XYZ file of C-alpha atoms in Angstrom:
367
model
C -75.910 -18.405 -162.497
C -78.214 -15.821 -164.011
C -77.064 -12.336 -165.047
C -79.260 -10.734 -162.388
C -77.832 -12.854 -159.596
C -74.320 -11.942 -160.741
C -75.165 -8.221 -160.559
C -76.572 -8.407 -157.059
C -73.901 -10.727 -155.742
C -71.702 -9.234 -153.033
C -68.066 -8.597 -154.015
C -65.426 -11.035 -152.742
C -64.434 -10.595 -149.084
C -67.463 -8.345 -148.531
C -68.748 -8.238 -144.952
C -71.206 -6.011 -143.092
C -68.265 -4.777 -140.987
C -66.551 -3.603 -144.180
C -69.827 -1.995 -145.315
C -70.210 -0.052 -142.031
C -66.603 1.150 -142.263
C -67.287 2.484 -145.744
C -70.364 4.296 -144.499
C -68.401 5.874 -141.624
C -65.664 7.033 -143.998
C -68.274 8.620 -146.240
C -69.828 10.372 -143.232
C -66.387 11.705 -142.155
C -65.770 13.043 -145.647
C -69.173 14.705 -145.665
C -68.638 16.295 -142.235
C -65.190 17.562 -143.260
C -66.659 19.043 -146.421
C -69.383 20.762 -144.400
C -66.828 22.148 -141.943
C -64.602 23.381 -144.772
C -67.542 24.990 -146.534
C -68.672 26.619 -143.296
C -65.162 28.000 -142.703
C -65.083 29.449 -146.218
C -68.507 31.020 -145.683
C -67.290 32.600 -142.425
C -64.179 34.003 -144.126
C -66.281 35.430 -146.949
C -68.649 37.004 -144.412
C -65.761 38.539 -142.434
C -64.203 39.863 -145.642
C -67.539 41.369 -146.637
C -67.940 43.063 -143.241
C -64.362 44.380 -143.435
C -64.945 45.631 -146.973
C -68.133 47.436 -145.933
C -66.357 49.046 -142.965
C -63.471 50.197 -145.176
C -65.928 51.900 -147.535
C -66.817 54.368 -144.787
C -63.182 55.176 -143.873
C -61.937 58.369 -145.567
C -59.299 57.702 -148.215
C -56.676 60.292 -149.033
C -54.382 60.292 -152.061
C -51.100 62.215 -151.901
C -49.971 63.472 -155.304
C -47.242 65.760 -156.577
C -44.028 65.837 -158.533
C -40.805 64.160 -157.443
C -39.000 65.618 -154.399
C -41.924 67.901 -153.554
C -42.348 66.652 -149.977
C -45.101 64.046 -150.346
C -43.327 61.375 -148.321
C -42.386 63.956 -145.684
C -46.091 64.669 -145.214
C -46.713 60.929 -144.828
C -44.004 60.800 -142.144
C -45.729 63.693 -140.367
C -48.968 61.695 -140.267
C -47.087 58.819 -138.595
C -45.730 61.243 -135.988
C -49.078 62.948 -135.349
C -50.874 59.607 -135.187
C -48.513 58.378 -132.491
C -47.459 55.341 -134.535
C -43.921 56.591 -134.888
C -41.512 54.387 -136.794
C -40.488 50.748 -136.450
C -36.888 49.716 -135.664
C -36.552 48.474 -139.259
C -37.770 51.805 -140.634
C -35.319 53.671 -138.404
C -32.470 51.445 -139.573
C -33.381 52.168 -143.188
C -33.563 55.902 -142.448
C -30.131 55.815 -140.801
C -28.632 53.975 -143.782
C -30.132 56.540 -146.159
C -28.788 59.377 -144.015
C -25.220 57.991 -144.211
C -25.515 57.587 -147.997
C -26.890 61.112 -148.439
C -24.184 62.626 -146.236
C -21.430 61.052 -148.352
C -23.162 62.104 -151.588
C -23.649 65.661 -150.301
C -20.018 65.945 -149.201
C -18.856 64.947 -152.686
C -21.156 67.566 -154.220
C -19.846 70.216 -151.826
C -16.314 69.296 -152.860
C -17.223 69.936 -156.496
C -18.824 73.293 -155.669
C -15.789 74.319 -153.642
C -13.563 73.533 -156.599
C -15.799 75.420 -159.032
C -15.979 78.493 -156.775
C -12.456 78.224 -155.370
C -13.756 78.132 -151.784
C -11.147 75.728 -150.365
C -7.555 74.764 -150.995
C -6.878 71.709 -153.131
C -5.906 69.575 -150.108
C -9.241 70.114 -148.362
C -11.163 69.595 -151.611
C -9.408 66.265 -152.163
C -10.119 65.311 -148.558
C -13.868 65.878 -149.077
C -13.900 64.238 -152.500
C -12.188 61.086 -151.200
C -14.397 60.714 -148.120
C -16.377 57.486 -148.513
C -16.909 56.512 -144.868
C -17.804 58.362 -141.688
C -15.019 57.177 -139.391
C -13.720 59.369 -136.572
C -10.715 60.628 -138.544
C -12.941 61.770 -141.416
C -15.414 63.380 -139.026
C -12.606 65.333 -137.304
C -11.416 66.636 -140.663
C -14.966 67.504 -141.716
C -15.584 69.417 -138.484
C -12.372 71.390 -138.987
C -13.494 72.467 -142.466
C -17.030 73.278 -141.280
C -15.660 75.533 -138.530
C -13.966 77.757 -141.135
C -17.423 78.710 -142.543
C -15.959 78.385 -146.039
C -18.681 75.921 -146.983
C -21.610 78.273 -146.351
C -21.769 79.603 -149.933
C -21.603 76.020 -151.234
C -24.544 74.956 -149.068
C -26.656 77.823 -150.451
C -26.348 76.649 -154.040
C -26.136 72.903 -153.399
C -29.533 72.382 -155.032
C -28.057 73.505 -158.371
C -25.819 70.449 -158.192
C -28.730 68.163 -157.193
C -27.715 67.957 -153.545
C -30.542 66.676 -151.335
C -32.688 69.419 -149.827
C -31.409 69.047 -146.276
C -27.838 68.077 -147.101
C -26.390 70.815 -144.908
C -28.394 69.666 -141.877
C -27.290 66.048 -142.358
C -23.620 66.989 -142.833
C -23.543 69.217 -139.757
C -25.033 66.403 -137.657
C -22.946 63.602 -139.190
C -21.226 62.787 -135.907
C -24.523 61.696 -134.322
C -25.428 59.087 -136.910
C -22.315 56.943 -136.459
C -22.931 56.525 -132.732
C -24.485 53.134 -131.961
C -26.556 54.493 -129.075
C -27.894 57.527 -130.978
C -31.671 57.448 -131.429
C -32.854 59.201 -134.576
C -35.021 62.209 -133.791
C -38.212 63.023 -135.664
C -36.363 65.956 -137.215
C -33.670 63.597 -138.540
C -36.314 61.349 -140.064
C -38.245 64.238 -141.599
C -35.119 65.640 -143.238
C -33.780 62.505 -144.874
C -35.061 62.117 -148.406
C -36.907 58.879 -149.205
C -38.039 58.543 -152.806
C -41.346 56.805 -153.524
C -41.067 54.278 -156.342
C -44.114 52.150 -155.504
C -47.570 52.472 -153.974
C -47.647 52.973 -150.203
C -50.922 52.361 -148.364
C -51.136 53.158 -144.670
C -53.979 53.390 -142.183
C -53.938 56.043 -139.454
C -56.189 56.494 -136.440
C -56.337 60.258 -136.859
C -59.898 61.612 -136.653
C -61.593 58.197 -136.335
C -59.461 56.606 -139.037
C -58.032 57.466 -142.428
C -56.372 55.482 -145.222
C -53.592 57.266 -147.100
C -52.075 56.348 -150.451
C -48.672 57.725 -151.431
C -47.450 57.225 -154.995
C -44.285 58.153 -156.872
C -44.237 61.604 -158.450
C -41.632 61.139 -161.166
C -43.003 61.225 -164.692
C -42.456 57.518 -165.293
C -44.476 56.622 -162.173
C -47.559 58.784 -162.754
C -49.380 56.054 -164.681
C -49.756 54.300 -161.293
C -52.121 57.029 -160.081
C -55.161 56.206 -162.221
C -56.519 53.148 -160.302
C -56.829 55.220 -157.110
C -58.896 58.064 -158.542
C -62.156 56.113 -158.226
C -61.642 55.256 -154.543
C -60.319 58.382 -152.837
C -62.392 61.029 -151.062
C -59.811 63.812 -151.137
C -56.422 64.614 -152.650
C -53.425 66.405 -151.173
C -51.308 67.832 -153.984
C -47.808 68.777 -152.828
C -45.578 71.099 -154.840
C -42.170 72.577 -154.075
C -42.500 76.347 -154.517
C -38.754 76.802 -154.045
C -38.085 74.835 -157.245
C -38.796 77.773 -159.583
C -35.173 77.759 -160.786
C -34.636 73.986 -160.953
C -35.206 71.333 -163.616
C -36.511 67.778 -163.383
C -34.034 65.048 -162.520
C -35.519 62.888 -165.286
C -35.552 65.703 -167.869
C -33.208 68.665 -167.377
C -34.976 70.667 -170.106
C -38.159 70.995 -168.037
C -38.594 73.530 -165.219
C -39.769 71.786 -162.037
C -42.385 74.316 -161.016
C -43.820 74.589 -164.515
C -44.078 70.795 -164.657
C -45.905 70.782 -161.300
C -48.216 73.554 -162.492
C -49.131 71.683 -165.679
C -49.707 68.468 -163.727
C -51.940 70.245 -161.197
C -54.022 71.857 -163.960
C -54.573 68.462 -165.587
C -55.702 66.971 -162.272
C -58.104 69.693 -161.138
C -59.760 69.898 -164.557
C -60.026 66.157 -165.172
C -63.759 65.266 -165.411
C -63.173 62.138 -163.320
C -61.813 64.204 -160.417
C -63.963 67.335 -160.463
C -66.069 66.132 -157.528
C -62.994 65.527 -155.327
C -61.744 68.338 -153.101
C -58.024 69.060 -153.288
C -55.790 70.514 -150.590
C -52.887 72.242 -152.325
C -49.645 72.275 -150.326
C -47.353 75.023 -151.608
C -44.437 73.449 -149.811
C -40.868 74.426 -148.834
C -41.676 78.077 -148.193
C -38.629 78.261 -145.915
C -36.324 77.334 -148.788
C -38.111 79.778 -151.095
C -37.431 82.625 -148.676
C -33.718 81.754 -148.600
C -33.468 81.526 -152.386
C -35.097 84.899 -152.934
C -32.144 86.523 -151.174
C -29.811 85.720 -154.081
C -31.977 84.546 -157.031
C -34.189 86.672 -159.289
C -37.622 85.066 -159.478
C -38.713 87.131 -162.487
C -35.942 85.624 -164.575
C -37.830 82.314 -164.492
C -41.372 83.724 -164.409
C -41.358 86.970 -166.437
C -45.056 87.597 -165.716
C -44.201 88.350 -162.081
C -44.410 92.056 -161.233
C -43.682 93.887 -158.015
C -41.165 93.818 -155.233
C -39.468 90.449 -154.739
C -40.215 89.155 -151.254
C -41.728 86.035 -149.743
C -45.257 87.477 -149.576
C -45.503 88.733 -153.171
C -43.776 85.731 -154.733
C -45.765 83.109 -152.801
C -49.000 84.943 -153.643
C -48.040 84.988 -157.338
C -47.285 81.246 -157.276
C -50.580 80.483 -155.519
C -52.519 82.460 -158.135
C -50.704 80.629 -160.920
C -52.037 77.334 -159.568
C -55.582 78.512 -158.817
C -56.277 80.698 -161.851
C -56.293 77.781 -164.293
C -59.148 75.972 -162.553
C -62.309 75.324 -164.576
C -64.239 74.022 -161.603
C -67.668 75.389 -160.715
C -69.220 75.923 -157.275
C -70.807 72.488 -157.388
C -67.428 70.810 -157.900
C -64.910 69.895 -155.222
C -63.086 72.728 -153.495
C -59.429 73.668 -153.948
C -57.872 74.743 -150.654
C -54.343 76.210 -150.911
C -51.894 76.298 -148.018
C -48.362 77.650 -147.952
C -46.481 75.078 -145.914
C -43.236 73.632 -144.697
C -43.795 69.879 -144.412
C -40.909 69.461 -141.972
C -42.739 71.736 -139.481
C -44.838 69.348 -137.386
C -46.809 72.083 -135.593
C -48.071 73.752 -138.775
C -48.904 70.409 -140.401
C -50.882 69.416 -137.294
C -53.025 72.552 -137.623
C -53.769 71.762 -141.275
C -54.598 68.115 -140.527
C -56.808 68.994 -137.548
C -58.774 71.707 -139.320
C -58.677 71.771 -143.101
C -58.025 68.142 -143.999
C -60.402 66.722 -141.400
C -63.163 69.083 -142.547
C -62.684 68.230 -146.225
C -62.859 64.487 -145.597
C -65.931 64.703 -143.362
C -67.715 66.945 -145.850
C -66.988 64.526 -148.679
C -68.216 61.511 -146.709
C -71.360 63.425 -145.758
C -72.073 64.207 -149.400
C -71.859 60.560 -150.427
C -73.983 59.370 -147.505
C -71.386 57.772 -145.199
C -71.750 60.345 -142.374
């Protein structure tokens, strides 16, 4: 047999039926590949459409130092948007409330010992409280009714007690009841630290995407990737923290740290085109502190009578006077706020924030 005939000879057991089956298998493989490719193309197209639609949605970045009220503002947006909070979120809030009540009670016990506000038996009772059972709650209520704890609550912040520790302690009996539904006020007053990036979409004013990032010094390096994408910034600072130091560095004054951070942000070339809404937050706590703390001791440049109007005006000027922005740059819009006050936050969101975002989108051609 010649070499050519060997090459063209059919393989053993070859039949036309076998040949047709091979052809059909090849056709099935081809059709499956076409379908798979078409599905991938459709997914890419949908992703592209979604990406293009997201480009036109205003993006807001919430910045500020730790414990300034950033996350409280984010909670307010959930309330105003009508989204509310999921059962899992409420469970987590309740757990945090219980933890913060116990921690605050222990701090109050220490203050009472330092200031000799209670007898040793009551101090030991508070110090040893590690659960919120009915017996402990009865004893706590008895001590609260004596009003001996009021001075301790006033200076709790000096011992790093959470901002609304008094509120949580006075309402402790509610949180152990299985049928108690957390109120918005409860949720706004429990502290939730931000240690990662939170991205959330709201339907307020035709849609808005909000990024919340941690404010502690070690977390600020996370901010940089979001500067290129956002259309406006809300910078939140605690104006009642003039006599406090950072949790992560007790040698640094909290307000001075916030002031330095704000100056770096507003004067950064990368951010000069972005408008910033400055929340001078916790004005209610500032007013209380001014009754027994001398502001000038911490800020010697302050002159005049010490009251909420003069002090808040001085603080506002401290933040605004360091700006190197020109008229063509983004605006800085200051607001003295209390982020736990839903009504006042609604006014700011409906007027100032909405206007800033629309103006920014108009300038870049999306409106």
